[in-house]
Amino acid sequence: METEMRLAEERRLLCETGRRMVETGLVLGTAGNISVRRDDMVAVSPGGVALDELTPEDCPVLDMSGEVVEGARPPSSETPMHLAVYGTGAARAIVHTHSSYAVVVSATMTELPPVHYNALLLGGVVRVAPYATYGTPELAAHVSAALEGRQAALMQNHGAVAVGPDLSEALAGARLLEWLCQVYVQAKMIGEPRVLTEEELVAVIGRALSGRDTGTRWGLTSSPPPA
């Protein structure tokens, strides 16, 4: 009698999310990685496999110490970062990309300022985590700190990371972050972008909380602007 695969649905969703990341241009080749947590286990994309070619069996399952409990393929080299983020916050899904505009901003800025009020969906100003070699405890610590109180962060000269309660919202956050980076970069080509003030951002939050805005744009499950 066959044993049921652990985190079967989560591993299926990893494959679906990987295909969406490639389709929307957030990753190329084997770049980027994704994971999802359930209880004290984490399903993560494997290293060295293109995200649009994943099968559920490809995706290893780990415990919170990083030990593989099921799966033949080695987990992504960025697994220490994923585990560190899960250990310091409420995230249940993580999407890490090497998207073009995110890398451009991460290589030139110490933070992404709010040039559009949709930055509030990610927590406001997007921090840039200091550079460290991929897969190291140093990078894991930098990213965890940059994500404090935020739904996304940039990684200096590297890429972006977005978190959420599930893979759908983490992916939506990654797409929104790439759009915000694109807006900023293209605005810089014309002139110096105007940054929204704290007062203006507070007014946006107040309008949302007052119930005058009954749309769904204040939830990451809604479609972000096109990347």
PDB file of N, CA and C in Angstrom, residues 124-210:
ATOM      1  N   GLY A 124       4.457  49.885   3.126  1.00  0.00           N
ATOM      2  CA  GLY A 124       5.009  51.220   2.957  1.00  0.00           C
ATOM      3  C   GLY A 124       6.368  51.179   2.290  1.00  0.00           C
ATOM      4  N   VAL A 125       7.325  51.916   2.853  1.00  0.00           N
ATOM      5  CA  VAL A 125       8.682  51.917   2.309  1.00  0.00           C
ATOM      6  C   VAL A 125       9.218  50.481   2.284  1.00  0.00           C
ATOM      7  N   VAL A 126       9.759  50.080   1.140  1.00  0.00           N
ATOM      8  CA  VAL A 126      10.325  48.729   1.007  1.00  0.00           C
ATOM      9  C   VAL A 126      11.817  48.795   1.308  1.00  0.00           C
ATOM     10  N   ARG A 127      12.255  48.069   2.315  1.00  0.00           N
ATOM     11  CA  ARG A 127      13.663  48.088   2.707  1.00  0.00           C
ATOM     12  C   ARG A 127      14.508  47.218   1.758  1.00  0.00           C
ATOM     13  N   VAL A 128      15.780  47.581   1.656  1.00  0.00           N
ATOM     14  CA  VAL A 128      16.740  46.776   0.905  1.00  0.00           C
ATOM     15  C   VAL A 128      17.667  46.089   1.909  1.00  0.00           C
ATOM     16  N   ALA A 129      17.597  44.773   1.973  1.00  0.00           N
ATOM     17  CA  ALA A 129      18.471  44.021   2.879  1.00  0.00           C
ATOM     18  C   ALA A 129      19.911  44.102   2.389  1.00  0.00           C
ATOM     19  N   PRO A 130      20.889  44.352   3.275  1.00  0.00           N
ATOM     20  CA  PRO A 130      22.296  44.421   2.853  1.00  0.00           C
ATOM     21  C   PRO A 130      22.740  43.148   2.152  1.00  0.00           C
ATOM     22  N   TYR A 131      23.701  43.303   1.280  1.00  0.00           N
ATOM     23  CA  TYR A 131      24.183  42.161   0.500  1.00  0.00           C
ATOM     24  C   TYR A 131      24.900  41.142   1.383  1.00  0.00           C
ATOM     25  N   ALA A 132      24.682  39.888   1.060  1.00  0.00           N
ATOM     26  CA  ALA A 132      25.450  38.774   1.626  1.00  0.00           C
ATOM     27  C   ALA A 132      25.347  37.629   0.629  1.00  0.00           C
ATOM     28  N   THR A 133      26.323  36.739   0.637  1.00  0.00           N
ATOM     29  CA  THR A 133      26.323  35.610  -0.289  1.00  0.00           C
ATOM     30  C   THR A 133      25.063  34.776  -0.121  1.00  0.00           C
ATOM     31  N   TYR A 134      24.501  34.327  -1.249  1.00  0.00           N
ATOM     32  CA  TYR A 134      23.263  33.546  -1.179  1.00  0.00           C
ATOM     33  C   TYR A 134      23.475  32.268  -0.367  1.00  0.00           C
ATOM     34  N   GLY A 135      22.421  31.881   0.330  1.00  0.00           N
ATOM     35  CA  GLY A 135      22.461  30.635   1.089  1.00  0.00           C
ATOM     36  C   GLY A 135      23.154  30.722   2.434  1.00  0.00           C
ATOM     37  N   THR A 136      23.596  31.915   2.837  1.00  0.00           N
ATOM     38  CA  THR A 136      24.346  32.045   4.092  1.00  0.00           C
ATOM     39  C   THR A 136      23.447  32.503   5.235  1.00  0.00           C
ATOM     40  N   PRO A 137      23.866  32.222   6.474  1.00  0.00           N
ATOM     41  CA  PRO A 137      23.119  32.730   7.630  1.00  0.00           C
ATOM     42  C   PRO A 137      23.055  34.256   7.648  1.00  0.00           C
ATOM     43  N   GLU A 138      24.107  34.916   7.130  1.00  0.00           N
ATOM     44  CA  GLU A 138      24.124  36.372   7.099  1.00  0.00           C
ATOM     45  C   GLU A 138      22.994  36.915   6.232  1.00  0.00           C
ATOM     46  N   LEU A 139      22.798  36.324   5.052  1.00  0.00           N
ATOM     47  CA  LEU A 139      21.709  36.770   4.182  1.00  0.00           C
ATOM     48  C   LEU A 139      20.364  36.494   4.836  1.00  0.00           C
ATOM     49  N   ALA A 140      20.227  35.336   5.452  1.00  0.00           N
ATOM     50  CA  ALA A 140      18.971  34.987   6.123  1.00  0.00           C
ATOM     51  C   ALA A 140      18.627  36.018   7.192  1.00  0.00           C
ATOM     52  N   ALA A 141      19.630  36.440   7.969  1.00  0.00           N
ATOM     53  CA  ALA A 141      19.396  37.421   9.027  1.00  0.00           C
ATOM     54  C   ALA A 141      19.036  38.784   8.447  1.00  0.00           C
ATOM     55  N   HIS A 142      19.733  39.187   7.382  1.00  0.00           N
ATOM     56  CA  HIS A 142      19.452  40.487   6.766  1.00  0.00           C
ATOM     57  C   HIS A 142      18.030  40.546   6.212  1.00  0.00           C
ATOM     58  N   VAL A 143      17.618  39.490   5.544  1.00  0.00           N
ATOM     59  CA  VAL A 143      16.288  39.472   4.938  1.00  0.00           C
ATOM     60  C   VAL A 143      15.208  39.447   6.011  1.00  0.00           C
ATOM     61  N   SER A 144      15.402  38.647   7.047  1.00  0.00           N
ATOM     62  CA  SER A 144      14.423  38.588   8.136  1.00  0.00           C
ATOM     63  C   SER A 144      14.230  39.963   8.762  1.00  0.00           C
ATOM     64  N   ALA A 145      15.323  40.692   8.969  1.00  0.00           N
ATOM     65  CA  ALA A 145      15.235  42.032   9.553  1.00  0.00           C
ATOM     66  C   ALA A 145      14.528  42.999   8.619  1.00  0.00           C
ATOM     67  N   ALA A 146      14.816  42.913   7.314  1.00  0.00           N
ATOM     68  CA  ALA A 146      14.193  43.818   6.342  1.00  0.00           C
ATOM     69  C   ALA A 146      12.698  43.571   6.211  1.00  0.00           C
ATOM     70  N   LEU A 147      12.255  42.368   6.506  1.00  0.00           N
ATOM     71  CA  LEU A 147      10.838  42.024   6.389  1.00  0.00           C
ATOM     72  C   LEU A 147      10.021  42.365   7.636  1.00  0.00           C
ATOM     73  N   GLU A 148      10.673  42.793   8.691  1.00  0.00           N
ATOM     74  CA  GLU A 148       9.936  43.078   9.922  1.00  0.00           C
ATOM     75  C   GLU A 148       8.860  44.139   9.669  1.00  0.00           C
ATOM     76  N   GLY A 149       7.606  43.785   9.914  1.00  0.00           N
ATOM     77  CA  GLY A 149       6.504  44.702   9.690  1.00  0.00           C
ATOM     78  C   GLY A 149       6.183  44.943   8.230  1.00  0.00           C
ATOM     79  N   ARG A 150       6.725  44.137   7.328  1.00  0.00           N
ATOM     80  CA  ARG A 150       6.536  44.312   5.895  1.00  0.00           C
ATOM     81  C   ARG A 150       6.082  43.003   5.250  1.00  0.00           C
ATOM     82  N   GLN A 151       5.519  43.136   4.045  1.00  0.00           N
ATOM     83  CA  GLN A 151       5.123  41.967   3.264  1.00  0.00           C
ATOM     84  C   GLN A 151       6.137  41.661   2.172  1.00  0.00           C
ATOM     85  N   ALA A 152       7.128  42.521   1.998  1.00  0.00           N
ATOM     86  CA  ALA A 152       8.137  42.300   0.960  1.00  0.00           C
ATOM     87  C   ALA A 152       9.384  43.093   1.285  1.00  0.00           C
ATOM     88  N   ALA A 153      10.495  42.670   0.700  1.00  0.00           N
ATOM     89  CA  ALA A 153      11.761  43.371   0.838  1.00  0.00           C
ATOM     90  C   ALA A 153      12.585  43.128  -0.419  1.00  0.00           C
ATOM     91  N   LEU A 154      13.540  44.030  -0.643  1.00  0.00           N
ATOM     92  CA  LEU A 154      14.517  43.830  -1.705  1.00  0.00           C
ATOM     93  C   LEU A 154      15.800  43.305  -1.099  1.00  0.00           C
ATOM     94  N   MET A 155      16.602  42.633  -1.916  1.00  0.00           N
ATOM     95  CA  MET A 155      17.863  42.041  -1.473  1.00  0.00           C
ATOM     96  C   MET A 155      18.965  42.646  -2.330  1.00  0.00           C
ATOM     97  N   GLN A 156      19.867  43.369  -1.708  1.00  0.00           N
ATOM     98  CA  GLN A 156      20.855  44.161  -2.430  1.00  0.00           C
ATOM     99  C   GLN A 156      21.602  43.344  -3.490  1.00  0.00           C
ATOM    100  N   ASN A 157      21.628  43.876  -4.719  1.00  0.00           N
ATOM    101  CA  ASN A 157      22.303  43.223  -5.847  1.00  0.00           C
ATOM    102  C   ASN A 157      21.885  41.759  -6.023  1.00  0.00           C
ATOM    103  N   HIS A 158      20.620  41.469  -5.747  1.00  0.00           N
ATOM    104  CA  HIS A 158      20.187  40.067  -5.751  1.00  0.00           C
ATOM    105  C   HIS A 158      18.770  39.908  -6.293  1.00  0.00           C
ATOM    106  N   GLY A 159      17.783  40.501  -5.628  1.00  0.00           N
ATOM    107  CA  GLY A 159      16.412  40.279  -6.068  1.00  0.00           C
ATOM    108  C   GLY A 159      15.403  40.762  -5.054  1.00  0.00           C
ATOM    109  N   ALA A 160      14.327  40.005  -4.921  1.00  0.00           N
ATOM    110  CA  ALA A 160      13.223  40.404  -4.058  1.00  0.00           C
ATOM    111  C   ALA A 160      12.649  39.199  -3.346  1.00  0.00           C
ATOM    112  N   VAL A 161      11.977  39.463  -2.229  1.00  0.00           N
ATOM    113  CA  VAL A 161      11.290  38.407  -1.492  1.00  0.00           C
ATOM    114  C   VAL A 161       9.968  38.962  -0.999  1.00  0.00           C
ATOM    115  N   ALA A 162       8.917  38.162  -1.136  1.00  0.00           N
ATOM    116  CA  ALA A 162       7.588  38.554  -0.668  1.00  0.00           C
ATOM    117  C   ALA A 162       7.013  37.413   0.149  1.00  0.00           C
ATOM    118  N   VAL A 163       6.242  37.773   1.173  1.00  0.00           N
ATOM    119  CA  VAL A 163       5.666  36.762   2.061  1.00  0.00           C
ATOM    120  C   VAL A 163       4.162  36.962   2.149  1.00  0.00           C
ATOM    121  N   GLY A 164       3.483  35.937   2.638  1.00  0.00           N
ATOM    122  CA  GLY A 164       2.048  36.038   2.809  1.00  0.00           C
ATOM    123  C   GLY A 164       1.498  34.849   3.563  1.00  0.00           C
ATOM    124  N   PRO A 165       0.191  34.860   3.814  1.00  0.00           N
ATOM    125  CA  PRO A 165      -0.432  33.736   4.503  1.00  0.00           C
ATOM    126  C   PRO A 165      -0.584  32.508   3.611  1.00  0.00           C
ATOM    127  N   ASP A 166      -0.417  32.695   2.310  1.00  0.00           N
ATOM    128  CA  ASP A 166      -0.458  31.579   1.363  1.00  0.00           C
ATOM    129  C   ASP A 166       0.331  31.982   0.126  1.00  0.00           C
ATOM    130  N   LEU A 167       0.521  31.021  -0.776  1.00  0.00           N
ATOM    131  CA  LEU A 167       1.344  31.279  -1.960  1.00  0.00           C
ATOM    132  C   LEU A 167       0.707  32.290  -2.899  1.00  0.00           C
ATOM    133  N   SER A 168      -0.614  32.295  -2.976  1.00  0.00           N
ATOM    134  CA  SER A 168      -1.291  33.244  -3.857  1.00  0.00           C
ATOM    135  C   SER A 168      -0.975  34.684  -3.455  1.00  0.00           C
ATOM    136  N   GLU A 169      -1.048  34.971  -2.172  1.00  0.00           N
ATOM    137  CA  GLU A 169      -0.797  36.333  -1.715  1.00  0.00           C
ATOM    138  C   GLU A 169       0.689  36.682  -1.758  1.00  0.00           C
ATOM    139  N   ALA A 170       1.549  35.727  -1.491  1.00  0.00           N
ATOM    140  CA  ALA A 170       2.985  35.990  -1.602  1.00  0.00           C
ATOM    141  C   ALA A 170       3.358  36.299  -3.049  1.00  0.00           C
ATOM    142  N   LEU A 171       2.783  35.568  -3.994  1.00  0.00           N
ATOM    143  CA  LEU A 171       3.049  35.826  -5.407  1.00  0.00           C
ATOM    144  C   LEU A 171       2.498  37.184  -5.822  1.00  0.00           C
ATOM    145  N   ALA A 172       1.303  37.516  -5.354  1.00  0.00           N
ATOM    146  CA  ALA A 172       0.742  38.827  -5.661  1.00  0.00           C
ATOM    147  C   ALA A 172       1.629  39.942  -5.124  1.00  0.00           C
ATOM    148  N   GLY A 173       2.198  39.742  -3.930  1.00  0.00           N
ATOM    149  CA  GLY A 173       3.105  40.726  -3.372  1.00  0.00           C
ATOM    150  C   GLY A 173       4.364  40.882  -4.207  1.00  0.00           C
ATOM    151  N   ALA A 174       4.899  39.764  -4.707  1.00  0.00           N
ATOM    152  CA  ALA A 174       6.092  39.825  -5.546  1.00  0.00           C
ATOM    153  C   ALA A 174       5.811  40.561  -6.845  1.00  0.00           C
ATOM    154  N   ARG A 175       4.648  40.335  -7.420  1.00  0.00           N
ATOM    155  CA  ARG A 175       4.279  41.029  -8.653  1.00  0.00           C
ATOM    156  C   ARG A 175       4.080  42.518  -8.406  1.00  0.00           C
ATOM    157  N   LEU A 176       3.454  42.850  -7.293  1.00  0.00           N
ATOM    158  CA  LEU A 176       3.248  44.255  -6.967  1.00  0.00           C
ATOM    159  C   LEU A 176       4.582  44.955  -6.733  1.00  0.00           C
ATOM    160  N   LEU A 177       5.494  44.309  -6.031  1.00  0.00           N
ATOM    161  CA  LEU A 177       6.796  44.901  -5.779  1.00  0.00           C
ATOM    162  C   LEU A 177       7.537  45.160  -7.090  1.00  0.00           C
ATOM    163  N   GLU A 178       7.487  44.219  -8.014  1.00  0.00           N
ATOM    164  CA  GLU A 178       8.148  44.424  -9.305  1.00  0.00           C
ATOM    165  C   GLU A 178       7.533  45.611 -10.040  1.00  0.00           C
ATOM    166  N   TRP A 179       6.203  45.750  -9.983  1.00  0.00           N
ATOM    167  CA  TRP A 179       5.535  46.889 -10.626  1.00  0.00           C
ATOM    168  C   TRP A 179       5.960  48.211  -9.994  1.00  0.00           C
ATOM    169  N   LEU A 180       6.032  48.252  -8.672  1.00  0.00           N
ATOM    170  CA  LEU A 180       6.458  49.466  -7.984  1.00  0.00           C
ATOM    171  C   LEU A 180       7.901  49.830  -8.341  1.00  0.00           C
ATOM    172  N   CYS A 181       8.767  48.826  -8.440  1.00  0.00           N
ATOM    173  CA  CYS A 181      10.145  49.074  -8.851  1.00  0.00           C
ATOM    174  C   CYS A 181      10.192  49.598 -10.284  1.00  0.00           C
ATOM    175  N   GLN A 182       9.380  49.029 -11.152  1.00  0.00           N
ATOM    176  CA  GLN A 182       9.340  49.470 -12.544  1.00  0.00           C
ATOM    177  C   GLN A 182       8.874  50.921 -12.641  1.00  0.00           C
ATOM    178  N   VAL A 183       7.832  51.275 -11.899  1.00  0.00           N
ATOM    179  CA  VAL A 183       7.339  52.646 -11.891  1.00  0.00           C
ATOM    180  C   VAL A 183       8.442  53.601 -11.447  1.00  0.00           C
ATOM    181  N   TYR A 184       9.155  53.242 -10.390  1.00  0.00           N
ATOM    182  CA  TYR A 184      10.204  54.112  -9.872  1.00  0.00           C
ATOM    183  C   TYR A 184      11.325  54.291 -10.901  1.00  0.00           C
ATOM    184  N   VAL A 185      11.783  53.186 -11.486  1.00  0.00           N
ATOM    185  CA  VAL A 185      12.881  53.257 -12.450  1.00  0.00           C
ATOM    186  C   VAL A 185      12.479  54.095 -13.660  1.00  0.00           C
ATOM    187  N   GLN A 186      11.271  53.882 -14.165  1.00  0.00           N
ATOM    188  CA  GLN A 186      10.847  54.629 -15.345  1.00  0.00           C
ATOM    189  C   GLN A 186      10.609  56.101 -15.017  1.00  0.00           C
ATOM    190  N   ALA A 187      10.137  56.393 -13.809  1.00  0.00           N
ATOM    191  CA  ALA A 187       9.970  57.785 -13.402  1.00  0.00           C
ATOM    192  C   ALA A 187      11.320  58.489 -13.332  1.00  0.00           C
ATOM    193  N   LYS A 188      12.349  57.784 -12.867  1.00  0.00           N
ATOM    194  CA  LYS A 188      13.688  58.366 -12.773  1.00  0.00           C
ATOM    195  C   LYS A 188      14.240  58.734 -14.148  1.00  0.00           C
ATOM    196  N   MET A 189      13.763  58.078 -15.199  1.00  0.00           N
ATOM    197  CA  MET A 189      14.221  58.381 -16.549  1.00  0.00           C
ATOM    198  C   MET A 189      13.692  59.731 -17.027  1.00  0.00           C
ATOM    199  N   ILE A 190      12.596  60.199 -16.427  1.00  0.00           N
ATOM    200  CA  ILE A 190      11.997  61.481 -16.803  1.00  0.00           C
ATOM    201  C   ILE A 190      12.473  62.593 -15.875  1.00  0.00           C
ATOM    202  N   GLY A 191      12.559  62.297 -14.599  1.00  0.00           N
ATOM    203  CA  GLY A 191      12.964  63.291 -13.611  1.00  0.00           C
ATOM    204  C   GLY A 191      13.036  62.658 -12.241  1.00  0.00           C
ATOM    205  N   GLU A 192      13.036  63.483 -11.216  1.00  0.00           N
ATOM    206  CA  GLU A 192      13.089  62.963  -9.852  1.00  0.00           C
ATOM    207  C   GLU A 192      11.681  62.614  -9.398  1.00  0.00           C
ATOM    208  N   PRO A 193      11.417  61.341  -9.083  1.00  0.00           N
ATOM    209  CA  PRO A 193      10.053  60.940  -8.701  1.00  0.00           C
ATOM    210  C   PRO A 193       9.581  61.659  -7.433  1.00  0.00           C
ATOM    211  N   ARG A 194       8.327  62.039  -7.427  1.00  0.00           N
ATOM    212  CA  ARG A 194       7.734  62.616  -6.232  1.00  0.00           C
ATOM    213  C   ARG A 194       7.335  61.479  -5.299  1.00  0.00           C
ATOM    214  N   VAL A 195       7.738  61.562  -4.048  1.00  0.00           N
ATOM    215  CA  VAL A 195       7.428  60.531  -3.055  1.00  0.00           C
ATOM    216  C   VAL A 195       6.240  60.994  -2.224  1.00  0.00           C
ATOM    217  N   LEU A 196       5.297  60.090  -1.992  1.00  0.00           N
ATOM    218  CA  LEU A 196       4.131  60.425  -1.176  1.00  0.00           C
ATOM    219  C   LEU A 196       4.551  60.710   0.261  1.00  0.00           C
ATOM    220  N   THR A 197       3.939  61.730   0.846  1.00  0.00           N
ATOM    221  CA  THR A 197       4.267  62.096   2.219  1.00  0.00           C
ATOM    222  C   THR A 197       3.556  61.168   3.199  1.00  0.00           C
ATOM    223  N   GLU A 198       4.011  61.199   4.449  1.00  0.00           N
ATOM    224  CA  GLU A 198       3.357  60.402   5.486  1.00  0.00           C
ATOM    225  C   GLU A 198       1.892  60.819   5.645  1.00  0.00           C
ATOM    226  N   GLU A 199       1.643  62.112   5.559  1.00  0.00           N
ATOM    227  CA  GLU A 199       0.265  62.606   5.672  1.00  0.00           C
ATOM    228  C   GLU A 199      -0.619  62.054   4.560  1.00  0.00           C
ATOM    229  N   GLU A 200      -0.086  62.007   3.359  1.00  0.00           N
ATOM    230  CA  GLU A 200      -0.852  61.481   2.229  1.00  0.00           C
ATOM    231  C   GLU A 200      -1.119  59.990   2.380  1.00  0.00           C
ATOM    232  N   LEU A 201      -0.140  59.270   2.878  1.00  0.00           N
ATOM    233  CA  LEU A 201      -0.324  57.836   3.080  1.00  0.00           C
ATOM    234  C   LEU A 201      -1.325  57.563   4.199  1.00  0.00           C
ATOM    235  N   VAL A 202      -1.247  58.335   5.253  1.00  0.00           N
ATOM    236  CA  VAL A 202      -2.197  58.184   6.354  1.00  0.00           C
ATOM    237  C   VAL A 202      -3.619  58.444   5.864  1.00  0.00           C
ATOM    238  N   ALA A 203      -3.785  59.407   4.972  1.00  0.00           N
ATOM    239  CA  ALA A 203      -5.107  59.706   4.427  1.00  0.00           C
ATOM    240  C   ALA A 203      -5.654  58.525   3.629  1.00  0.00           C
ATOM    241  N   VAL A 204      -4.781  57.845   2.915  1.00  0.00           N
ATOM    242  CA  VAL A 204      -5.202  56.663   2.158  1.00  0.00           C
ATOM    243  C   VAL A 204      -5.662  55.563   3.108  1.00  0.00           C
ATOM    244  N   ILE A 205      -4.894  55.339   4.152  1.00  0.00           N
ATOM    245  CA  ILE A 205      -5.258  54.328   5.149  1.00  0.00           C
ATOM    246  C   ILE A 205      -6.584  54.693   5.811  1.00  0.00           C
ATOM    247  N   GLY A 206      -6.750  55.978   6.142  1.00  0.00           N
ATOM    248  CA  GLY A 206      -7.992  56.423   6.763  1.00  0.00           C
ATOM    249  C   GLY A 206      -9.191  56.195   5.880  1.00  0.00           C
ATOM    250  N   ARG A 207      -9.033  56.439   4.589  1.00  0.00           N
ATOM    251  CA  ARG A 207     -10.148  56.218   3.677  1.00  0.00           C
ATOM    252  C   ARG A 207     -10.520  54.736   3.624  1.00  0.00           C
ATOM    253  N   ALA A 208      -9.515  53.883   3.578  1.00  0.00           N
ATOM    254  CA  ALA A 208      -9.777  52.445   3.535  1.00  0.00           C
ATOM    255  C   ALA A 208     -10.473  51.981   4.813  1.00  0.00           C
ATOM    256  N   LEU A 209     -10.006  52.472   5.963  1.00  0.00           N
ATOM    257  CA  LEU A 209     -10.567  52.036   7.235  1.00  0.00           C
ATOM    258  C   LEU A 209     -11.960  52.585   7.479  1.00  0.00           C
ATOM    259  N   SER A 210     -12.275  53.703   6.826  1.00  0.00           N
ATOM    260  CA  SER A 210     -13.589  54.321   7.033  1.00  0.00           C
ATOM    261  C   SER A 210     -14.704  53.578   6.336  1.00  0.00           C
TER     262      SER A 210
END
